[in-house]
């Protein structure tokens, strides 16, 4: 546990305690575009201008150091093909999208978050890539991407993918792991084949209960015997027609950090089920026991617990569907209305794991009154849904706009975080600040 904590320390935190190591880690990265080139040759005056003040101890600054002030800024570390993401960690790479950059109905690839547990494979070319299906099947398969395309129906769907730990940063007492705020969610358009069709072609036996997924990334330790992550799902979820083996993202090849050239997309469930860099599906006669299936990984207590409470491991259950949630994607928090304006369109998305969203309500008086938003149906099941509300503020002042979605089973988002030891499933309401000047 403490080892994992060390390895998963956020880069900003690392800058505070050990800037030289942070620096070394950053500069060792292949997937960083060469931002440091700009800083390396930069004189002290430029550096001071960038951080917004003179640097009294500049003589002590290690060469090539990216000032923490800059490191904390969105976009200070760039990942090729990604735009505006906030990098939480570089080893493994973890990056989330600020809510106002998630306004599109279809999340552009450049704005889809990244959650890596290990080190990506380095080779993402589709030619020669193979995936196997074995275990509780009569005809084990060994397929290339072209085989998938030619043997099975190819479908395109908009699918929500959210990390089980999205929102962890709000837990108190804090939970270890990536300190995601709001942006470990995306709704890209994925093209691939139905996992169901592949499993049928493999002649799945009656004894099949669960899938076990394997990818070509490696464990952080470098030990080839250990998997970075190997999770799975019950057969009924694998057989859902919206669970895909995907080879295209928004009409193009997958982004290397989003699992190129082949991945599972099991929408509505913790993102960890959606194996990237997919190489094997092991059909099992029992619940899979791969890396991060056991212990407290992607598990929550079976009953409500007090913040900070110790929960015995046998009282945990595997997370399945993610809970109902929404985001305000416009305006950005901190928005100030122009003078003499009182009206504002507020909009965003809502989603509900395996369920659909039935309603979204918005409040600007700290939850005293609620206004029903206009809500669009999903273009296909498992896509997030657009909502909009037109608000009129009664007078000048500071407001908070809160959004609360309700799913088709009547469950709504809570105001407070329902605490659990590993910081999963935080679906508390998103709120933004709005100022009405006059
Ligand atoms: N092979 C592999 N697959 C993986 C992971 C990983 O580290 N390795 N991370 C998982 C987790 S925890 C999440 S939330 C999603 C994130 O998908 P994304 O990085 O494309 O957003 O991928 C999942 N699939
Ligand atoms: Mo995740």
Tab-separated table of C-alpha atoms and ligand atoms in Angstrom:
chain	number	residue	atom	x	y	z
A	1	UNK	CA	0.000	0.000	0.000
A	2	UNK	CA	2.686	2.508	0.957
A	3	UNK	CA	4.624	1.556	-2.165
A	4	UNK	CA	1.613	2.223	-4.320
A	5	UNK	CA	1.095	5.521	-2.565
A	6	UNK	CA	4.642	6.560	-3.341
A	7	UNK	CA	4.385	5.586	-6.984
A	8	UNK	CA	1.063	7.283	-7.422
A	9	UNK	CA	2.122	10.539	-5.809
A	10	UNK	CA	0.904	13.412	-7.924
A	11	UNK	CA	3.552	15.413	-9.714
A	12	UNK	CA	2.448	18.653	-8.054
A	13	UNK	CA	2.791	17.082	-4.630
A	14	UNK	CA	6.178	15.757	-5.665
A	15	UNK	CA	7.248	19.239	-6.709
A	16	UNK	CA	6.539	20.474	-3.219
A	17	UNK	CA	8.622	17.821	-1.476
A	18	UNK	CA	11.242	16.734	-4.002
A	19	UNK	CA	11.405	19.069	-6.982
A	20	UNK	CA	14.558	17.528	-8.417
A	21	UNK	CA	13.016	14.094	-8.579
A	22	UNK	CA	9.847	15.561	-10.061
A	23	UNK	CA	11.990	17.298	-12.590
A	24	UNK	CA	13.883	14.132	-13.471
A	25	UNK	CA	10.663	12.195	-13.870
A	26	UNK	CA	9.176	14.811	-16.113
A	27	UNK	CA	12.134	15.150	-18.371
A	28	UNK	CA	12.355	11.412	-18.780
A	29	UNK	CA	9.006	11.300	-20.512
A	30	UNK	CA	8.628	10.363	-24.121
A	31	UNK	CA	5.054	11.501	-24.459
A	32	UNK	CA	5.709	15.050	-23.322
A	33	UNK	CA	6.024	17.577	-26.072
A	34	UNK	CA	9.144	19.621	-25.622
A	35	UNK	CA	7.815	22.459	-23.520
A	36	UNK	CA	11.048	22.532	-21.540
A	37	UNK	CA	12.848	23.766	-24.636
A	38	UNK	CA	11.071	27.025	-24.048
A	39	UNK	CA	12.048	27.195	-20.407
A	40	UNK	CA	15.545	25.797	-20.653
A	41	UNK	CA	16.868	28.701	-22.641
A	42	UNK	CA	14.688	31.173	-20.800
A	43	UNK	CA	16.468	33.877	-18.887
A	44	UNK	CA	15.592	34.778	-15.332
A	45	UNK	CA	13.451	37.673	-16.483
A	46	UNK	CA	11.304	35.409	-18.645
A	47	UNK	CA	11.009	32.897	-15.829
A	48	UNK	CA	9.961	35.640	-13.404
A	49	UNK	CA	7.399	36.900	-15.853
A	50	UNK	CA	6.028	33.390	-16.234
A	51	UNK	CA	5.604	32.816	-12.485
A	52	UNK	CA	4.380	36.363	-11.942
A	53	UNK	CA	7.119	37.720	-9.647
A	54	UNK	CA	10.841	37.851	-9.060
A	55	UNK	CA	12.522	34.712	-7.703
A	56	UNK	CA	14.739	35.673	-4.707
A	57	UNK	CA	16.381	32.233	-4.473
A	58	UNK	CA	16.800	31.687	-8.188
A	59	UNK	CA	20.448	30.655	-7.644
A	60	UNK	CA	19.219	27.558	-5.827
A	61	UNK	CA	16.907	26.458	-8.620
A	62	UNK	CA	18.061	23.207	-10.229
A	63	UNK	CA	18.704	23.533	-13.956
A	64	UNK	CA	15.706	22.846	-16.142
A	65	UNK	CA	13.283	22.991	-13.230
A	66	UNK	CA	9.716	23.790	-14.167
A	67	UNK	CA	8.542	26.159	-11.430
A	68	UNK	CA	5.770	24.620	-9.350
A	69	UNK	CA	3.610	27.667	-10.042
A	70	UNK	CA	3.674	26.629	-13.653
A	71	UNK	CA	3.479	22.941	-12.917
A	72	UNK	CA	0.156	23.427	-11.177
A	73	UNK	CA	-1.284	25.247	-14.126
A	74	UNK	CA	-3.428	23.413	-16.612
A	75	UNK	CA	-1.405	22.637	-19.686
A	76	UNK	CA	2.015	23.102	-18.098
A	77	UNK	CA	2.849	19.503	-18.956
A	78	UNK	CA	1.697	18.620	-22.366
A	79	UNK	CA	0.811	15.186	-23.569
A	80	UNK	CA	0.945	14.862	-27.317
A	81	UNK	CA	-2.514	14.816	-28.846
A	82	UNK	CA	-4.145	16.063	-25.624
A	83	UNK	CA	-5.243	19.615	-25.005
A	84	UNK	CA	-5.928	21.399	-21.725
A	85	UNK	CA	-5.827	18.341	-19.478
A	86	UNK	CA	-4.629	18.678	-15.892
A	87	UNK	CA	-1.853	16.157	-15.308
A	88	UNK	CA	-2.155	14.524	-11.887
A	89	UNK	CA	0.753	12.167	-12.238
A	90	UNK	CA	3.310	11.245	-14.843
A	91	UNK	CA	4.295	7.747	-13.745
A	92	UNK	CA	1.845	6.325	-14.433
A	93	UNK	CA	0.273	9.019	-16.603
A	94	UNK	CA	-2.995	10.294	-15.199
A	95	UNK	CA	-4.726	13.388	-16.521
A	96	UNK	CA	-8.212	14.812	-16.165
A	97	UNK	CA	-10.253	17.358	-18.102
A	98	UNK	CA	-11.548	20.568	-16.510
A	99	UNK	CA	-15.385	20.593	-16.681
A	100	UNK	CA	-15.645	23.603	-19.009
A	101	UNK	CA	-13.596	21.673	-21.583
A	102	UNK	CA	-16.141	18.839	-21.533
A	103	UNK	CA	-18.918	20.882	-23.100
A	104	UNK	CA	-19.039	18.952	-26.403
A	105	UNK	CA	-21.691	16.261	-26.796
A	106	UNK	CA	-18.952	13.977	-28.116
A	107	UNK	CA	-15.751	14.339	-26.120
A	108	UNK	CA	-12.912	15.095	-28.543
A	109	UNK	CA	-10.000	12.676	-28.245
A	110	UNK	CA	-7.763	15.565	-27.197
A	111	UNK	CA	-9.999	16.098	-24.173
A	112	UNK	CA	-10.608	12.532	-23.083
A	113	UNK	CA	-9.006	11.835	-19.708
A	114	UNK	CA	-6.203	9.302	-19.213
A	115	UNK	CA	-5.939	6.791	-16.423
A	116	UNK	CA	-2.938	4.472	-16.544
A	117	UNK	CA	-2.058	1.965	-13.842
A	118	UNK	CA	1.248	0.921	-15.369
A	119	UNK	CA	3.590	1.730	-18.218
A	120	UNK	CA	2.032	1.805	-21.695
A	121	UNK	CA	3.374	-0.672	-24.258
A	122	UNK	CA	5.181	1.830	-26.504
A	123	UNK	CA	4.081	0.190	-29.770
A	124	UNK	CA	0.568	1.066	-30.867
A	125	UNK	CA	0.542	-0.130	-34.472
A	126	UNK	CA	-2.563	-2.127	-35.420
A	127	UNK	CA	-0.700	-4.360	-37.904
A	128	UNK	CA	0.226	-7.585	-36.240
A	129	UNK	CA	-1.730	-6.802	-33.063
A	130	UNK	CA	-3.445	-9.968	-31.775
A	131	UNK	CA	-6.059	-10.673	-29.165
A	132	UNK	CA	-6.985	-14.105	-27.906
A	133	UNK	CA	-10.126	-15.505	-26.336
A	134	UNK	CA	-9.752	-18.645	-24.239
A	135	UNK	CA	-10.996	-20.348	-21.076
A	136	UNK	CA	-14.624	-21.511	-20.905
A	137	UNK	CA	-15.012	-21.621	-24.699
A	138	UNK	CA	-15.190	-24.454	-27.253
A	139	UNK	CA	-13.241	-22.592	-29.983
A	140	UNK	CA	-10.433	-20.458	-28.609
A	141	UNK	CA	-9.784	-17.486	-30.907
A	142	UNK	CA	-6.674	-15.646	-31.991
A	143	UNK	CA	-7.720	-12.536	-33.893
A	144	UNK	CA	-6.114	-9.571	-35.590
A	145	UNK	CA	-7.915	-6.249	-35.881
A	146	UNK	CA	-8.770	-6.974	-39.530
A	147	UNK	CA	-10.341	-10.284	-38.473
A	148	UNK	CA	-12.539	-8.423	-36.003
A	149	UNK	CA	-13.614	-5.975	-38.711
A	150	UNK	CA	-14.363	-8.647	-41.305
A	151	UNK	CA	-15.972	-11.319	-39.097
A	152	UNK	CA	-18.294	-9.193	-36.971
A	153	UNK	CA	-20.708	-6.328	-37.409
A	154	UNK	CA	-18.956	-2.991	-36.834
A	155	UNK	CA	-20.910	-0.501	-34.700
A	156	UNK	CA	-20.374	3.101	-33.564
A	157	UNK	CA	-21.732	4.338	-30.236
A	158	UNK	CA	-21.273	7.306	-27.916
A	159	UNK	CA	-20.283	5.806	-24.597
A	160	UNK	CA	-19.607	7.265	-21.170
A	161	UNK	CA	-16.414	6.114	-19.531
A	162	UNK	CA	-15.733	7.287	-15.977
A	163	UNK	CA	-12.980	6.286	-13.593
A	164	UNK	CA	-14.294	4.679	-10.385
A	165	UNK	CA	-12.142	7.150	-8.443
A	166	UNK	CA	-13.433	10.290	-10.169
A	167	UNK	CA	-14.122	12.841	-7.398
A	168	UNK	CA	-11.728	11.227	-4.912
A	169	UNK	CA	-10.128	14.600	-4.105
A	170	UNK	CA	-13.255	15.572	-2.138
A	171	UNK	CA	-12.961	12.762	0.424
A	172	UNK	CA	-12.313	13.649	4.032
A	173	UNK	CA	-10.468	11.901	5.582
A	174	UNK	CA	-8.593	11.717	2.278
A	175	UNK	CA	-8.368	8.503	0.291
A	176	UNK	CA	-5.079	7.449	-1.272
A	177	UNK	CA	-4.781	7.292	-5.040
A	178	UNK	CA	-5.112	9.829	-7.825
A	179	UNK	CA	-6.741	12.976	-6.528
A	180	UNK	CA	-9.291	13.286	-9.325
A	181	UNK	CA	-11.623	16.247	-9.032
A	182	UNK	CA	-14.369	16.153	-11.667
A	183	UNK	CA	-12.761	15.338	-14.969
A	184	UNK	CA	-12.099	11.584	-15.116
A	185	UNK	CA	-15.114	11.218	-17.412
A	186	UNK	CA	-15.510	11.256	-21.156
A	187	UNK	CA	-18.167	10.460	-23.750
A	188	UNK	CA	-16.338	9.696	-26.991
A	189	UNK	CA	-17.736	7.996	-30.086
A	190	UNK	CA	-16.300	4.492	-30.159
A	191	UNK	CA	-16.257	2.166	-33.148
A	192	UNK	CA	-15.700	-1.539	-32.781
A	193	UNK	CA	-17.444	-4.880	-32.570
A	194	UNK	CA	-19.747	-6.166	-29.862
A	195	UNK	CA	-17.870	-8.260	-27.324
A	196	UNK	CA	-20.997	-10.450	-27.326
A	197	UNK	CA	-20.435	-11.447	-30.959
A	198	UNK	CA	-16.802	-12.332	-30.285
A	199	UNK	CA	-17.729	-14.460	-27.258
A	200	UNK	CA	-20.406	-16.266	-29.267
A	201	UNK	CA	-17.932	-16.974	-32.070
A	202	UNK	CA	-15.656	-18.502	-29.460
A	203	UNK	CA	-18.440	-20.896	-28.499
A	204	UNK	CA	-18.837	-19.769	-24.920
A	205	UNK	CA	-19.798	-22.615	-22.605
A	206	UNK	CA	-22.604	-22.702	-20.033
A	207	UNK	CA	-19.962	-22.675	-17.327
A	208	UNK	CA	-18.868	-19.125	-18.274
A	209	UNK	CA	-19.418	-16.669	-15.396
A	210	UNK	CA	-16.982	-13.809	-15.721
A	211	UNK	CA	-14.396	-12.319	-18.060
A	212	UNK	CA	-10.728	-11.631	-17.240
A	213	UNK	CA	-8.964	-8.961	-19.307
A	214	UNK	CA	-5.297	-8.579	-20.181
A	215	UNK	CA	-3.422	-5.751	-21.912
A	216	UNK	CA	0.097	-5.126	-23.191
A	217	UNK	CA	1.097	-2.452	-20.685
A	218	UNK	CA	3.530	-3.398	-17.941
A	219	UNK	CA	3.562	-3.186	-14.173
A	220	UNK	CA	5.256	-0.103	-12.673
A	221	UNK	CA	7.824	-2.351	-10.994
A	222	UNK	CA	8.953	-3.591	-14.419
A	223	UNK	CA	8.343	-7.186	-13.240
A	224	UNK	CA	7.081	-9.036	-16.353
A	225	UNK	CA	5.249	-11.544	-14.134
A	226	UNK	CA	2.957	-8.824	-12.788
A	227	UNK	CA	0.098	-7.158	-14.648
A	228	UNK	CA	-0.560	-3.433	-14.414
A	229	UNK	CA	-4.264	-4.236	-14.137
A	230	UNK	CA	-6.435	-7.214	-15.088
A	231	UNK	CA	-10.089	-6.808	-14.305
A	232	UNK	CA	-13.258	-8.361	-15.679
A	233	UNK	CA	-17.044	-8.340	-15.628
A	234	UNK	CA	-19.942	-10.751	-15.190
A	235	UNK	CA	-20.969	-12.449	-18.447
A	236	UNK	CA	-24.291	-10.566	-18.561
A	237	UNK	CA	-22.400	-7.264	-18.813
A	238	UNK	CA	-19.992	-8.695	-21.392
A	239	UNK	CA	-23.053	-9.815	-23.437
A	240	UNK	CA	-24.685	-6.380	-23.333
A	241	UNK	CA	-24.793	-5.098	-26.945
A	242	UNK	CA	-23.207	-1.794	-25.830
A	243	UNK	CA	-20.044	-3.456	-24.528
A	244	UNK	CA	-17.499	-3.134	-27.329
A	245	UNK	CA	-14.068	-4.204	-28.407
A	246	UNK	CA	-13.123	-0.872	-29.958
A	247	UNK	CA	-10.525	0.058	-32.560
A	248	UNK	CA	-11.630	3.582	-33.434
A	249	UNK	CA	-12.227	6.649	-31.285
A	250	UNK	CA	-14.076	9.599	-32.802
A	251	UNK	CA	-13.483	8.188	-36.283
A	252	UNK	CA	-9.706	7.855	-35.929
A	253	UNK	CA	-7.233	5.403	-34.489
A	254	UNK	CA	-7.346	5.280	-30.688
A	255	UNK	CA	-5.025	7.704	-28.925
A	256	UNK	CA	-1.976	5.782	-27.600
A	257	UNK	CA	-2.861	6.717	-24.010
A	258	UNK	CA	-6.480	5.636	-24.498
A	259	UNK	CA	-5.489	2.093	-25.398
A	260	UNK	CA	-4.374	2.041	-29.056
A	261	UNK	CA	-4.865	0.033	-31.104
A	262	UNK	CA	-7.534	-2.075	-29.311
A	263	UNK	CA	-9.495	-1.843	-26.091
A	264	UNK	CA	-12.691	-2.855	-24.350
A	265	UNK	CA	-15.341	-0.210	-23.675
A	266	UNK	CA	-17.757	-1.448	-20.999
A	267	UNK	CA	-19.751	1.762	-20.560
A	268	UNK	CA	-21.366	2.819	-17.300
A	269	UNK	CA	-19.011	0.729	-15.166
A	270	UNK	CA	-15.798	1.820	-13.484
A	271	UNK	CA	-13.377	2.605	-16.315
A	272	UNK	CA	-11.007	-0.056	-14.986
A	273	UNK	CA	-13.208	-2.764	-16.560
A	274	UNK	CA	-12.471	-1.279	-19.999
A	275	UNK	CA	-9.078	-2.887	-20.653
A	276	UNK	CA	-6.768	-0.852	-22.868
A	277	UNK	CA	-4.107	-2.299	-25.198
A	278	UNK	CA	-6.225	-5.462	-25.169
A	279	UNK	CA	-4.395	-8.745	-25.785
A	280	UNK	CA	-6.496	-11.455	-24.159
A	281	UNK	CA	-9.928	-12.220	-22.791
A	282	UNK	CA	-9.981	-15.194	-20.472
A	283	UNK	CA	-13.511	-16.515	-20.024
A	284	UNK	CA	-13.759	-17.808	-16.492
A	285	UNK	CA	-16.091	-20.096	-14.526
A	286	UNK	CA	-15.782	-17.810	-11.492
A	287	UNK	CA	-15.210	-14.170	-10.608
A	288	UNK	CA	-11.874	-13.095	-12.081
A	289	UNK	CA	-8.988	-12.740	-9.628
A	290	UNK	CA	-6.529	-10.651	-11.690
A	291	UNK	CA	-4.599	-7.566	-10.626
A	292	UNK	CA	-6.866	-5.017	-8.858
A	293	UNK	CA	-9.867	-7.358	-8.626
A	294	UNK	CA	-9.212	-8.133	-4.954
A	295	UNK	CA	-8.520	-6.335	-1.689
A	296	UNK	CA	-10.097	-2.915	-1.674
A	297	UNK	CA	-9.463	-2.169	-5.375
A	298	UNK	CA	-12.594	-0.959	-7.150
A	299	UNK	CA	-14.605	-2.167	-4.171
A	300	UNK	CA	-16.806	-0.407	-1.639
A	301	UNK	CA	-18.307	-1.496	1.695
A	302	UNK	CA	-21.603	-3.364	1.375
A	303	UNK	CA	-23.191	-1.038	3.923
A	304	UNK	CA	-22.939	2.711	4.651
A	305	UNK	CA	-19.928	3.584	6.788
A	306	UNK	CA	-18.789	6.561	8.826
A	307	UNK	CA	-16.000	8.731	7.386
A	308	UNK	CA	-12.703	7.197	8.461
A	309	UNK	CA	-14.263	3.929	9.625
A	310	UNK	CA	-12.175	0.764	9.265
A	311	UNK	CA	-14.011	-1.846	7.227
A	312	UNK	CA	-12.945	-5.512	7.137
A	313	UNK	CA	-11.996	-6.663	3.639
A	314	UNK	CA	-14.705	-9.347	3.497
A	315	UNK	CA	-17.344	-6.627	3.811
A	316	UNK	CA	-16.437	-5.093	0.438
A	317	UNK	CA	-18.255	-5.686	-2.850
A	318	UNK	CA	-17.072	-5.155	-6.415
A	319	UNK	CA	-18.380	-1.926	-7.939
A	320	UNK	CA	-20.638	-2.562	-10.921
A	321	UNK	CA	-22.749	0.271	-12.396
A	322	UNK	CA	-21.572	3.805	-11.641
A	323	UNK	CA	-24.124	6.088	-9.929
A	324	UNK	CA	-26.122	8.967	-11.448
A	325	UNK	CA	-24.068	12.121	-11.944
A	326	UNK	CA	-23.935	15.423	-13.812
A	327	UNK	CA	-21.510	18.162	-14.747
A	328	UNK	CA	-21.986	21.862	-15.431
A	329	UNK	CA	-19.871	22.431	-18.539
A	330	UNK	CA	-20.936	26.026	-19.233
A	331	UNK	CA	-20.284	28.538	-17.899
A	332	UNK	CA	-16.965	27.900	-16.221
A	333	UNK	CA	-16.974	28.320	-12.446
A	334	UNK	CA	-16.200	31.938	-11.521
A	335	UNK	CA	-18.235	33.334	-14.405
A	336	UNK	CA	-19.201	36.982	-14.103
A	337	UNK	CA	-22.261	38.285	-15.917
A	338	UNK	CA	-21.905	41.496	-17.941
A	339	UNK	CA	-23.315	44.649	-16.306
A	340	UNK	CA	-27.099	44.852	-16.257
A	341	UNK	CA	-27.455	41.211	-17.145
A	342	UNK	CA	-29.453	38.839	-14.983
A	343	UNK	CA	-30.057	35.928	-17.347
A	344	UNK	CA	-27.748	33.031	-17.953
A	345	UNK	CA	-27.951	29.738	-19.811
A	346	UNK	CA	-26.377	26.965	-17.747
A	347	UNK	CA	-25.741	23.639	-19.414
A	348	UNK	CA	-23.956	20.342	-19.048
A	349	UNK	CA	-24.295	16.592	-19.271
A	350	UNK	CA	-25.807	13.910	-17.056
A	351	UNK	CA	-25.305	10.152	-17.026
A	352	UNK	CA	-26.273	7.239	-14.805
A	353	UNK	CA	-24.149	4.119	-15.322
A	354	UNK	CA	-26.384	1.302	-16.594
A	355	UNK	CA	-29.471	3.495	-16.193
A	356	UNK	CA	-30.840	6.511	-18.033
A	357	UNK	CA	-31.232	10.010	-16.610
A	358	UNK	CA	-34.841	11.001	-15.972
A	359	UNK	CA	-34.408	14.633	-14.870
A	360	UNK	CA	-31.900	17.348	-14.047
A	361	UNK	CA	-32.644	20.183	-11.634
A	362	UNK	CA	-30.679	23.344	-11.038
A	363	UNK	CA	-30.573	25.630	-7.996
A	364	UNK	CA	-28.991	29.065	-7.481
A	365	UNK	CA	-30.034	29.534	-3.852
A	366	UNK	CA	-28.030	26.770	-2.160
A	367	UNK	CA	-30.695	24.168	-2.765
A	368	UNK	CA	-33.791	25.967	-1.429
A	369	UNK	CA	-35.557	25.991	-4.773
A	370	UNK	CA	-34.945	23.870	-7.839
A	371	UNK	CA	-35.618	24.558	-11.494
A	372	UNK	CA	-36.125	21.695	-13.887
A	373	UNK	CA	-33.670	21.727	-16.777
A	374	UNK	CA	-34.457	20.748	-20.337
A	375	UNK	CA	-33.030	17.262	-20.817
A	376	UNK	CA	-32.247	15.572	-24.141
A	377	UNK	CA	-32.663	11.840	-24.596
A	378	UNK	CA	-29.379	9.983	-25.158
A	379	UNK	CA	-28.482	9.427	-28.849
A	380	UNK	CA	-27.958	5.789	-27.826
A	381	UNK	CA	-28.098	4.023	-24.457
A	382	UNK	CA	-24.960	4.617	-22.376
A	383	UNK	CA	-24.283	8.046	-23.861
A	384	UNK	CA	-24.410	10.992	-21.513
A	385	UNK	CA	-27.359	13.330	-21.978
A	386	UNK	CA	-27.354	17.073	-22.612
A	387	UNK	CA	-29.240	19.363	-20.245
A	388	UNK	CA	-29.810	23.143	-20.272
A	389	UNK	CA	-31.488	25.607	-17.956
A	390	UNK	CA	-32.161	29.316	-18.386
A	391	UNK	CA	-31.773	31.094	-15.085
A	392	UNK	CA	-32.693	34.623	-14.051
A	393	UNK	CA	-30.935	35.896	-10.953
A	394	UNK	CA	-33.083	38.112	-8.725
A	395	UNK	CA	-30.416	40.704	-7.822
A	396	UNK	CA	-26.692	41.380	-7.846
A	397	UNK	CA	-24.404	39.239	-5.762
A	398	UNK	CA	-22.548	35.965	-5.446
A	399	UNK	CA	-24.399	32.825	-6.462
A	400	UNK	CA	-23.649	29.164	-6.645
A	401	UNK	CA	-25.320	27.131	-9.319
A	402	UNK	CA	-25.839	23.515	-8.338
A	403	UNK	CA	-26.917	20.723	-10.669
A	404	UNK	CA	-28.615	17.518	-9.546
A	405	UNK	CA	-29.508	14.626	-11.833
A	406	UNK	CA	-32.061	11.901	-11.072
A	407	UNK	CA	-31.983	8.497	-12.770
A	408	UNK	CA	-34.891	6.395	-14.020
A	409	UNK	CA	-34.979	4.437	-10.754
A	410	UNK	CA	-35.526	7.678	-8.809
A	411	UNK	CA	-32.025	7.972	-7.355
A	412	UNK	CA	-30.559	11.482	-7.213
A	413	UNK	CA	-27.122	12.905	-6.591
A	414	UNK	CA	-26.366	13.663	-2.945
A	415	UNK	CA	-25.012	16.991	-1.755
A	416	UNK	CA	-22.301	15.445	0.417
A	417	UNK	CA	-19.773	12.772	-0.428
A	418	UNK	CA	-20.777	9.282	0.663
A	419	UNK	CA	-17.416	8.356	2.179
A	420	UNK	CA	-15.725	4.996	1.564
A	421	UNK	CA	-12.135	3.926	2.289
A	422	UNK	CA	-10.729	4.059	-1.259
A	423	UNK	CA	-12.603	7.117	-2.413
A	424	UNK	CA	-14.808	5.652	-5.134
A	425	UNK	CA	-18.203	6.667	-6.544
A	426	UNK	CA	-18.271	10.311	-5.530
A	427	UNK	CA	-21.363	11.534	-7.344
A	428	UNK	CA	-22.050	14.580	-5.195
A	429	UNK	CA	-23.520	17.573	-7.014
A	430	UNK	CA	-21.307	19.787	-9.127
A	431	UNK	CA	-21.492	23.458	-8.160
A	432	UNK	CA	-20.058	26.547	-9.796
A	433	UNK	CA	-19.654	30.172	-8.718
A	434	UNK	CA	-21.453	32.926	-10.640
A	435	UNK	CA	-21.202	36.668	-9.935
A	436	UNK	CA	-23.882	39.148	-10.902
A	437	UNK	CA	-22.164	42.555	-10.666
A	438	UNK	CA	-24.956	45.115	-10.876
B	1	LIG	N1	-4.399	-2.113	-19.927
B	1	LIG	C1	-4.941	-1.178	-19.143
B	1	LIG	N2	-6.250	-0.912	-19.261
B	1	LIG	C2	-6.822	0.032	-18.493
B	1	LIG	C3	-6.083	0.747	-17.522
B	1	LIG	C4	-4.693	0.464	-17.420
B	1	LIG	O1	-3.969	1.032	-16.614
B	1	LIG	N3	-4.169	-0.512	-18.247
B	1	LIG	N4	-6.719	1.673	-16.711
B	1	LIG	C5	-8.145	1.463	-16.530
B	1	LIG	C6	-8.811	2.521	-15.793
B	1	LIG	S1	-8.635	2.487	-14.098
B	1	LIG	C7	-9.620	3.440	-16.405
B	1	LIG	S2	-10.502	4.576	-15.529
B	1	LIG	C8	-9.748	3.453	-17.876
B	1	LIG	C9	-9.406	4.828	-18.397
B	1	LIG	O2	-9.483	4.887	-19.785
B	1	LIG	P1	-8.813	6.100	-20.548
B	1	LIG	O3	-7.399	6.224	-20.051
B	1	LIG	O4	-8.914	5.795	-21.986
B	1	LIG	O5	-9.597	7.330	-20.190
B	1	LIG	O6	-8.906	2.513	-18.516
B	1	LIG	C10	-8.842	1.265	-17.854
B	1	LIG	N5	-8.147	0.298	-18.671
B	2	LIG	MO1	-10.089	4.065	-13.211
